[in-house]
JSON list of N, CA and C in Angstrom, two decimals:
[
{"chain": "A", "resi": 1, "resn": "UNK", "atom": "N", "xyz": [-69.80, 48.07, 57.28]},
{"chain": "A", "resi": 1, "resn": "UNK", "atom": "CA", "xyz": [-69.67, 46.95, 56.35]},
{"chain": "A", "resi": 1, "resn": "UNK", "atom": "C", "xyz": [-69.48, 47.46, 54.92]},
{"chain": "A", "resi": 2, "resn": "UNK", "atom": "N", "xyz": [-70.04, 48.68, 54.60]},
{"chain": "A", "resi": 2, "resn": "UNK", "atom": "CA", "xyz": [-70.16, 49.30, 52.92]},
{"chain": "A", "resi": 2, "resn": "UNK", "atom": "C", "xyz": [-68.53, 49.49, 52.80]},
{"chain": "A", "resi": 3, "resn": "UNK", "atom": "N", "xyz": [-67.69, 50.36, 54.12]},
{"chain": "A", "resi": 3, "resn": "UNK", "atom": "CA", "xyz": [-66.38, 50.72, 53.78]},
{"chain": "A", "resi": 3, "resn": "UNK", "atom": "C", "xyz": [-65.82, 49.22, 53.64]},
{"chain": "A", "resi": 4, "resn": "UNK", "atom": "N", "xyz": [-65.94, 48.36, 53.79]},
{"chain": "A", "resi": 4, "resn": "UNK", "atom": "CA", "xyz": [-64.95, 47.07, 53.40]},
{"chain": "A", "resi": 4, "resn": "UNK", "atom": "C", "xyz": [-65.23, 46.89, 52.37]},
{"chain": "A", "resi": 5, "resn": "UNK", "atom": "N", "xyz": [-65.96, 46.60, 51.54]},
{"chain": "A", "resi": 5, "resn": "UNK", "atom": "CA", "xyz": [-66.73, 46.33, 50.27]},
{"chain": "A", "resi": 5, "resn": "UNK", "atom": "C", "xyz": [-66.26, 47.29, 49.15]},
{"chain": "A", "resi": 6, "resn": "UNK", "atom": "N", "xyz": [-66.11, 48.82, 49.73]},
{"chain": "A", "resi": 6, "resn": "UNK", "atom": "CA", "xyz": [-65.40, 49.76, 48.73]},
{"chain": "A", "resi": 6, "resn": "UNK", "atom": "C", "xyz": [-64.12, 49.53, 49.10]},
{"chain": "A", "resi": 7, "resn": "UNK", "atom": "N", "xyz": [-63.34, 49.09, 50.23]},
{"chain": "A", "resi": 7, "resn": "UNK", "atom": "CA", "xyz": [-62.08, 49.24, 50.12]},
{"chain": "A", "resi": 7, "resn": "UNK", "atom": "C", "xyz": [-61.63, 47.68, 49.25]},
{"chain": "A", "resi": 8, "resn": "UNK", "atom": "N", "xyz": [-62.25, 46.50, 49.28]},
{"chain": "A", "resi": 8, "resn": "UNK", "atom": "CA", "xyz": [-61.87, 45.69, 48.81]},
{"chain": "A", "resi": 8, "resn": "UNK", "atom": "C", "xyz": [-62.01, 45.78, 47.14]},
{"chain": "A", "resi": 9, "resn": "UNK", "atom": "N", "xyz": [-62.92, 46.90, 46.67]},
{"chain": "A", "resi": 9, "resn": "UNK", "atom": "CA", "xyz": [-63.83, 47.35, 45.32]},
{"chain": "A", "resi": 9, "resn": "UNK", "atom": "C", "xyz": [-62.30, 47.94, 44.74]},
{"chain": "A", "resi": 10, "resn": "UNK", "atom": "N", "xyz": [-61.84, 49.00, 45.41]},
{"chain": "A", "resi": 10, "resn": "UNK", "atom": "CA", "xyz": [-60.74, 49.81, 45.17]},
{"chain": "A", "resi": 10, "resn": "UNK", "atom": "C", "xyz": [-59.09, 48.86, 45.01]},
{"chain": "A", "resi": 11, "resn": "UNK", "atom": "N", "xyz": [-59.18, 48.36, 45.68]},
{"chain": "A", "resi": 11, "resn": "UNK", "atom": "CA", "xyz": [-57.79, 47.46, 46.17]},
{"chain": "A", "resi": 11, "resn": "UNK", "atom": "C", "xyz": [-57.95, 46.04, 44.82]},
{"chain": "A", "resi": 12, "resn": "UNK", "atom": "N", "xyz": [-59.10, 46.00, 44.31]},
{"chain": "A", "resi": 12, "resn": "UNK", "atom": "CA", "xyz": [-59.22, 44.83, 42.95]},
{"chain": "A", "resi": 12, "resn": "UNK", "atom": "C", "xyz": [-58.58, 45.46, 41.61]},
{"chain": "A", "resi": 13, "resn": "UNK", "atom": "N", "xyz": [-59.36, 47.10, 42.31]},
{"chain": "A", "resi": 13, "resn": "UNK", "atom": "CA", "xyz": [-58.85, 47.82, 40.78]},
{"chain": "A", "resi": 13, "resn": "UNK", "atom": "C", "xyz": [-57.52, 48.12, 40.03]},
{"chain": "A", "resi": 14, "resn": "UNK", "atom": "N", "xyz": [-56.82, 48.69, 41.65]},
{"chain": "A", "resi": 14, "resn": "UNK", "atom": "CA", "xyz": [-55.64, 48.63, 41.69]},
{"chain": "A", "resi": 14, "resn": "UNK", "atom": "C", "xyz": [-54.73, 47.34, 41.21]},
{"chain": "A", "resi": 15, "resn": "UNK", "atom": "N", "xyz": [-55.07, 46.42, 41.53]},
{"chain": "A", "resi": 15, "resn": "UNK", "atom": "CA", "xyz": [-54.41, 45.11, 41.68]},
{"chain": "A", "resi": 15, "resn": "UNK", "atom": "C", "xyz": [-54.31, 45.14, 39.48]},
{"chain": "A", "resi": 16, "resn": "UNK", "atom": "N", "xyz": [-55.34, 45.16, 39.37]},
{"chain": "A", "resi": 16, "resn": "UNK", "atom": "CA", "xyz": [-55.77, 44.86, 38.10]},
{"chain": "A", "resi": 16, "resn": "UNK", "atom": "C", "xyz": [-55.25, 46.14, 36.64]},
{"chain": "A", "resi": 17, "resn": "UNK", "atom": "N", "xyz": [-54.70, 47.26, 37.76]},
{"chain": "A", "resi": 17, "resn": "UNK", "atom": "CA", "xyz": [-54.35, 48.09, 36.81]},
{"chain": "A", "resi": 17, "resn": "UNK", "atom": "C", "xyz": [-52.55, 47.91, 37.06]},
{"chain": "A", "resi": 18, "resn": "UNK", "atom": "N", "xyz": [-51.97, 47.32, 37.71]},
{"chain": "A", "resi": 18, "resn": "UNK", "atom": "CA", "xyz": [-51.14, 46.92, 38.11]},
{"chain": "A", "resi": 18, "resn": "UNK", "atom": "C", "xyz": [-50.41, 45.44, 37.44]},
{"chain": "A", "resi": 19, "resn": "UNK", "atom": "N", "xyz": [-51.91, 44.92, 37.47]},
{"chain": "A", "resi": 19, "resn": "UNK", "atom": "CA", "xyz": [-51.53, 43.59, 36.15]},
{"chain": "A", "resi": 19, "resn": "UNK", "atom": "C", "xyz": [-51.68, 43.90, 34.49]},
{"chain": "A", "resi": 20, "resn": "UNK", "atom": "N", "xyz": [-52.15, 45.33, 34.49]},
{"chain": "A", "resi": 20, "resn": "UNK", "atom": "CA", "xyz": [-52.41, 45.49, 33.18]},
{"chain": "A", "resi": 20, "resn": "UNK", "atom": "C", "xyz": [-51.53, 45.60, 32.58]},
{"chain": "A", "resi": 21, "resn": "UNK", "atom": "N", "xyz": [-50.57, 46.93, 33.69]},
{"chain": "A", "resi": 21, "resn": "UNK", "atom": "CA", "xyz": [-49.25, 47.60, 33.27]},
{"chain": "A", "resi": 21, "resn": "UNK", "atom": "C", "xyz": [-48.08, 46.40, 33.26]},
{"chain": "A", "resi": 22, "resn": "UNK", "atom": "N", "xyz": [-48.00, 45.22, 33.77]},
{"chain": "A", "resi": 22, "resn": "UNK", "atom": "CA", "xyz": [-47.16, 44.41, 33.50]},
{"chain": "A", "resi": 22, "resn": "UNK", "atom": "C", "xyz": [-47.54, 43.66, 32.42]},
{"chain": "A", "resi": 23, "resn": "UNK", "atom": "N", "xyz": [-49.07, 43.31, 32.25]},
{"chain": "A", "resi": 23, "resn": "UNK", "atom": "CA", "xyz": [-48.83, 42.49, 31.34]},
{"chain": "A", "resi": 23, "resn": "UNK", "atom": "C", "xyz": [-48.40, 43.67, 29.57]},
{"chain": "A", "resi": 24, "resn": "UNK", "atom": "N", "xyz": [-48.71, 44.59, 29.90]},
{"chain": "A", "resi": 24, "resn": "UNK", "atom": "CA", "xyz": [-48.13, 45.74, 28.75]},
{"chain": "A", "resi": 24, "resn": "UNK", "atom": "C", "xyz": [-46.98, 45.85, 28.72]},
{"chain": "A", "resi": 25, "resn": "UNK", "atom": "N", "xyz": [-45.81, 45.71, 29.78]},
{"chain": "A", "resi": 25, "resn": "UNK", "atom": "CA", "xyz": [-44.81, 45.68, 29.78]},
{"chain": "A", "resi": 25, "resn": "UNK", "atom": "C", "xyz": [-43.79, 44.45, 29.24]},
{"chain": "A", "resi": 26, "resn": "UNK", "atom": "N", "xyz": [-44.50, 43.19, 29.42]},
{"chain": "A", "resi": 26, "resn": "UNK", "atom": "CA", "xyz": [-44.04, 42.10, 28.93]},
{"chain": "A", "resi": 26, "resn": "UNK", "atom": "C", "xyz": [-44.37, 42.16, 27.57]},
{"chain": "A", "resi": 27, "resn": "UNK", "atom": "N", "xyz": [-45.22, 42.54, 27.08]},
{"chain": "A", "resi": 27, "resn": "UNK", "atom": "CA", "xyz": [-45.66, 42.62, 25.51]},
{"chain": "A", "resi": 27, "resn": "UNK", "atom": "C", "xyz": [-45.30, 43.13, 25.03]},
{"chain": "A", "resi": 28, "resn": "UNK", "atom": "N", "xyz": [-44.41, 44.36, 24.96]},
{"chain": "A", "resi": 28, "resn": "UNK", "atom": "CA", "xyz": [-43.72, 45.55, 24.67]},
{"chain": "A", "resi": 28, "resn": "UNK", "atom": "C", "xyz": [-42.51, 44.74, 24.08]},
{"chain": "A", "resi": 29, "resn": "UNK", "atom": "N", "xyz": [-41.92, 44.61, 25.54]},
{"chain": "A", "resi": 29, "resn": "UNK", "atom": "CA", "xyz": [-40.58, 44.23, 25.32]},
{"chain": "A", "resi": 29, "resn": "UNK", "atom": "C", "xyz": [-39.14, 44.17, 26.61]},
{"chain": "A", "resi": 30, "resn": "UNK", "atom": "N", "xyz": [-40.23, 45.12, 27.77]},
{"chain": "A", "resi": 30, "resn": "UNK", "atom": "CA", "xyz": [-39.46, 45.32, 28.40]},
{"chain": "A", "resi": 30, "resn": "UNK", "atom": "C", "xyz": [-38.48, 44.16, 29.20]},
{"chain": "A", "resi": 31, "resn": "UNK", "atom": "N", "xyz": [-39.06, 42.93, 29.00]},
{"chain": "A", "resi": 31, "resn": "UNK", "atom": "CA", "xyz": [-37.95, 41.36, 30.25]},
{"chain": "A", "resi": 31, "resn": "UNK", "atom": "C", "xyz": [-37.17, 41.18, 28.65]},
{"chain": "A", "resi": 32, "resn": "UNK", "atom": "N", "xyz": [-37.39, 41.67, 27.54]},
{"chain": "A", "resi": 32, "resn": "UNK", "atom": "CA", "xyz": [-36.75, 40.30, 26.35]},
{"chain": "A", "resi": 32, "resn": "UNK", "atom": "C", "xyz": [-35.05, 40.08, 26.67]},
{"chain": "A", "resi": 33, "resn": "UNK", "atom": "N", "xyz": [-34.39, 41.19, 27.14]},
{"chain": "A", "resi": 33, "resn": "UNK", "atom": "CA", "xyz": [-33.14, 41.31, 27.67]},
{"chain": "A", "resi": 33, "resn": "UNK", "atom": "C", "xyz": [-32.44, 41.68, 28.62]},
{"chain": "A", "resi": 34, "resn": "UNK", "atom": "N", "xyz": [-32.65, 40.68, 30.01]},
{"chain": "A", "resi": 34, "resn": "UNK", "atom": "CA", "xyz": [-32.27, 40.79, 31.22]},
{"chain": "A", "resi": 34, "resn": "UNK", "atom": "C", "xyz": [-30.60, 40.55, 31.55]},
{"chain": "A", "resi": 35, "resn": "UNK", "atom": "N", "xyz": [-29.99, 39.71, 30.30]},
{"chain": "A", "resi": 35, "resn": "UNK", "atom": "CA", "xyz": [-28.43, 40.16, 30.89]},
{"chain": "A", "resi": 35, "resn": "UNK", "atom": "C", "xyz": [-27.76, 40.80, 30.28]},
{"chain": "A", "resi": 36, "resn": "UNK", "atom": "N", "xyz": [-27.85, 41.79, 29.32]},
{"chain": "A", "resi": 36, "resn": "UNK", "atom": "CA", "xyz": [-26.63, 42.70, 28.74]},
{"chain": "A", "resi": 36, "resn": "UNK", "atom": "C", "xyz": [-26.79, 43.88, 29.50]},
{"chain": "A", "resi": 37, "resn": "UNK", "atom": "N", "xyz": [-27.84, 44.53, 30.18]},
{"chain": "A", "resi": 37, "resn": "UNK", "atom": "CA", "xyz": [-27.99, 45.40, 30.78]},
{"chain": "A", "resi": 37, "resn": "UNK", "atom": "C", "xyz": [-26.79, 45.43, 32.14]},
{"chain": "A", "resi": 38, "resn": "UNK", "atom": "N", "xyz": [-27.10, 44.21, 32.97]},
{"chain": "A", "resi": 38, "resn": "UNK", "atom": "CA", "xyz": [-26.02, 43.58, 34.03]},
{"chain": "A", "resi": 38, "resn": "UNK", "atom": "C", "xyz": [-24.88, 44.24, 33.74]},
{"chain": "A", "resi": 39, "resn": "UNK", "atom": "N", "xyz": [-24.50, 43.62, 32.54]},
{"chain": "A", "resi": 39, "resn": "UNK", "atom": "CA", "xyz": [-22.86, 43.23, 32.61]},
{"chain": "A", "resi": 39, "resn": "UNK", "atom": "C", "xyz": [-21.97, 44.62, 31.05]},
{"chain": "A", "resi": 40, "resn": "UNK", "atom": "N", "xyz": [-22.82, 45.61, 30.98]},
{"chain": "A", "resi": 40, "resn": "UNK", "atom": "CA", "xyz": [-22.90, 46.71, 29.88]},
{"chain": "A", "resi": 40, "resn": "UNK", "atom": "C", "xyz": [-21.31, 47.36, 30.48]},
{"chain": "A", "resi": 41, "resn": "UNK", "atom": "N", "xyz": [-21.52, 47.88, 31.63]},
{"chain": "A", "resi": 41, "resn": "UNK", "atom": "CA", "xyz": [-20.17, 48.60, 32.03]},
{"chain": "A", "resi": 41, "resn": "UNK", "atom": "C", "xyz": [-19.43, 47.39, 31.77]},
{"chain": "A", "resi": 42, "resn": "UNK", "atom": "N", "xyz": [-19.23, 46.70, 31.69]},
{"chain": "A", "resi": 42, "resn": "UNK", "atom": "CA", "xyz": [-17.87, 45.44, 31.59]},
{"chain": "A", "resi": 42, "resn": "UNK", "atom": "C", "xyz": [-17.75, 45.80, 29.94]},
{"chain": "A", "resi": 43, "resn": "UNK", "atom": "N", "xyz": [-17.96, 45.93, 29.08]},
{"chain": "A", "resi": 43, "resn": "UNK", "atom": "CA", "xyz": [-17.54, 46.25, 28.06]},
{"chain": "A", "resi": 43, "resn": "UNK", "atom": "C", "xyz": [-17.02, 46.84, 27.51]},
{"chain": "A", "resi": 44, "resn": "UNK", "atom": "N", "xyz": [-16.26, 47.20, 26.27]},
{"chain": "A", "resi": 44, "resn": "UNK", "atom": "CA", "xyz": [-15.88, 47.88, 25.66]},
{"chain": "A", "resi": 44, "resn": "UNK", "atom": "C", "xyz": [-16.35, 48.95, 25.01]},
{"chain": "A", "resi": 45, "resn": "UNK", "atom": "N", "xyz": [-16.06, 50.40, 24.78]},
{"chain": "A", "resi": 45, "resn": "UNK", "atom": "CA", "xyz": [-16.87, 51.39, 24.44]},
{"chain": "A", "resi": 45, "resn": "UNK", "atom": "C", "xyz": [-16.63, 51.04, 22.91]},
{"chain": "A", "resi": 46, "resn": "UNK", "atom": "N", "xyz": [-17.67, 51.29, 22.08]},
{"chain": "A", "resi": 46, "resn": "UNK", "atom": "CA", "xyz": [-17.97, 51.12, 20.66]},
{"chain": "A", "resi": 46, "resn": "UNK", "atom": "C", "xyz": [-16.64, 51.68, 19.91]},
{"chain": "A", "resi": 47, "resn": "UNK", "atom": "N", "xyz": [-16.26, 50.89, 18.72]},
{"chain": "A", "resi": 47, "resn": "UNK", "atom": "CA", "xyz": [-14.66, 51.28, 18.18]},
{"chain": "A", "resi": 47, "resn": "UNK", "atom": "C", "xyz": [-14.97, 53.04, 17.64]},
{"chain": "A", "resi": 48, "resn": "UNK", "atom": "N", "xyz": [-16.04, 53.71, 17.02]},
{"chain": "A", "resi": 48, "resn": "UNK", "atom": "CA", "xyz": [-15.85, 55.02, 16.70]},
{"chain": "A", "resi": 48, "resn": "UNK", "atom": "C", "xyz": [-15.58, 55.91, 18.14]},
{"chain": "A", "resi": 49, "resn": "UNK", "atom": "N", "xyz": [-16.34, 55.61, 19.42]},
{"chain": "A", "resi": 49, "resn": "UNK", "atom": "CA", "xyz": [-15.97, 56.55, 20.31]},
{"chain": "A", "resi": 49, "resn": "UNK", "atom": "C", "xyz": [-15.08, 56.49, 21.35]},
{"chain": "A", "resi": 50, "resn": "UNK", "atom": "N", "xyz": [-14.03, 54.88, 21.24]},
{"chain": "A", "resi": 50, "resn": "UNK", "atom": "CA", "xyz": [-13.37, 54.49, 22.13]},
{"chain": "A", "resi": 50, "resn": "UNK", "atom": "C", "xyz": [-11.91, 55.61, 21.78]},
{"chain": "A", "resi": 51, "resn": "UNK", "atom": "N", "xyz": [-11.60, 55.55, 20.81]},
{"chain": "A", "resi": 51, "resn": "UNK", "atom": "CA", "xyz": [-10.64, 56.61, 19.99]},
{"chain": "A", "resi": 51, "resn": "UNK", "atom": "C", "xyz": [-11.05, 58.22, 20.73]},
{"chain": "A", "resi": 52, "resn": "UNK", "atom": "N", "xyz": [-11.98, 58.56, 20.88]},
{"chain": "A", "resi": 52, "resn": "UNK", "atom": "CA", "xyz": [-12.51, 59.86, 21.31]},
{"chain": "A", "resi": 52, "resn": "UNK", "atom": "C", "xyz": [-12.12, 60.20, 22.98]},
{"chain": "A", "resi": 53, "resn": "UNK", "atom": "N", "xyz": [-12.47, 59.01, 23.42]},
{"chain": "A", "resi": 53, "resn": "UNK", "atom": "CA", "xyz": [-12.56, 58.75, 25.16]},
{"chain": "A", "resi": 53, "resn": "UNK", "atom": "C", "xyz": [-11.28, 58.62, 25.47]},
{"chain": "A", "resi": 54, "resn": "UNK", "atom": "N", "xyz": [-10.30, 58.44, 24.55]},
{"chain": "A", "resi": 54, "resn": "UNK", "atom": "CA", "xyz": [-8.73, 57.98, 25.60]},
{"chain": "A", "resi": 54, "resn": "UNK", "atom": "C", "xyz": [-8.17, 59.18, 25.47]},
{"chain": "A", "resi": 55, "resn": "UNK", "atom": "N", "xyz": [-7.60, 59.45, 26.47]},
{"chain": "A", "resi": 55, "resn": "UNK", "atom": "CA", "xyz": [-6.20, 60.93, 26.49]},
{"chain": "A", "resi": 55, "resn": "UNK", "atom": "C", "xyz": [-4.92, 60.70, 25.85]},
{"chain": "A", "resi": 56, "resn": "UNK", "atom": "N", "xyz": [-5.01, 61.59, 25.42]},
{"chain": "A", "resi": 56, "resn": "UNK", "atom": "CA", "xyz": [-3.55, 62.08, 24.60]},
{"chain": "A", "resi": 56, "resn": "UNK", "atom": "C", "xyz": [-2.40, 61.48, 25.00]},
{"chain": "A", "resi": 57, "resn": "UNK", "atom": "N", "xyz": [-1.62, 61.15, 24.98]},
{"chain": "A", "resi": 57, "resn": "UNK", "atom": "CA", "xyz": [-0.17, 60.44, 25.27]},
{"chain": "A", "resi": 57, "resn": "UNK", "atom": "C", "xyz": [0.62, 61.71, 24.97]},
{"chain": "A", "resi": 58, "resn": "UNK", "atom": "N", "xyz": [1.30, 62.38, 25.69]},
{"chain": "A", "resi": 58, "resn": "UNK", "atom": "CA", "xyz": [2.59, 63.48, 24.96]},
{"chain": "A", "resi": 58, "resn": "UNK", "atom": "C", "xyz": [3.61, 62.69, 24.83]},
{"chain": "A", "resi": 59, "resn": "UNK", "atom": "N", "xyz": [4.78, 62.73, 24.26]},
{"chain": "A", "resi": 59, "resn": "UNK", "atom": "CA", "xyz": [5.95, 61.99, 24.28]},
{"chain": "A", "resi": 59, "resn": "UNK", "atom": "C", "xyz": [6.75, 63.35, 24.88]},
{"chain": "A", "resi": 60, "resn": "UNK", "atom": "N", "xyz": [7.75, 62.56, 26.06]},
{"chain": "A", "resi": 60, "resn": "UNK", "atom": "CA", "xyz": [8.13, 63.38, 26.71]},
{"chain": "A", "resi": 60, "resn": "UNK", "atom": "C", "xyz": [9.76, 63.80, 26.30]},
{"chain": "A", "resi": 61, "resn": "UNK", "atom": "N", "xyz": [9.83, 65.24, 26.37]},
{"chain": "A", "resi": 61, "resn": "UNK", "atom": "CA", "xyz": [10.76, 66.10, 25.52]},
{"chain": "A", "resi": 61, "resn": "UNK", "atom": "C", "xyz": [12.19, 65.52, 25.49]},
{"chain": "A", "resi": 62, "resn": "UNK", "atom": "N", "xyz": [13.06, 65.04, 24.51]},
{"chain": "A", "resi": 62, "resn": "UNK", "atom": "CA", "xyz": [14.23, 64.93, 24.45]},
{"chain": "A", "resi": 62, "resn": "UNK", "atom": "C", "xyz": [15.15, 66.03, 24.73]},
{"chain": "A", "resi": 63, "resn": "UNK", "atom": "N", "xyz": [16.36, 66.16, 25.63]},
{"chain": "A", "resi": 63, "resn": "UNK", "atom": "CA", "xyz": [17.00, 66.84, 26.16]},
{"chain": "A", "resi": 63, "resn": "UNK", "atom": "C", "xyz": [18.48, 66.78, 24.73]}
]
């Protein structure tokens, strides 16, 4: 009967350090922005490094 009593003792604590870390997580900041994360690759890369990221174009040799 004692091991149910510690396992239910243990399994509250858990539960509770588990609600701590969320409710720390909501307070922080971590839900404030659930859709730009989603939809980030759909965008455009920022105008200073979009210039950086594209390849060269050669113009091809006149004969």
């Amino acid at each position: 009967m004692f091991i149910i009593f510690l396992l239910i003792g243990i399994s509250v604590t858990v539960a509770g350090c588990f609600l701590g870390a969320f409710l720390w997580a909501v307070r922080s900041g971590q839900y404030d922005d659930d859709y730009t994360p989603a939809v980030r690759m759909l965008f455009e890369n920022e105008p200073g490094k979009a210039a950086a990221n594209k390849p060269v174009k050669s113009e091809p040799a006149k004969a």
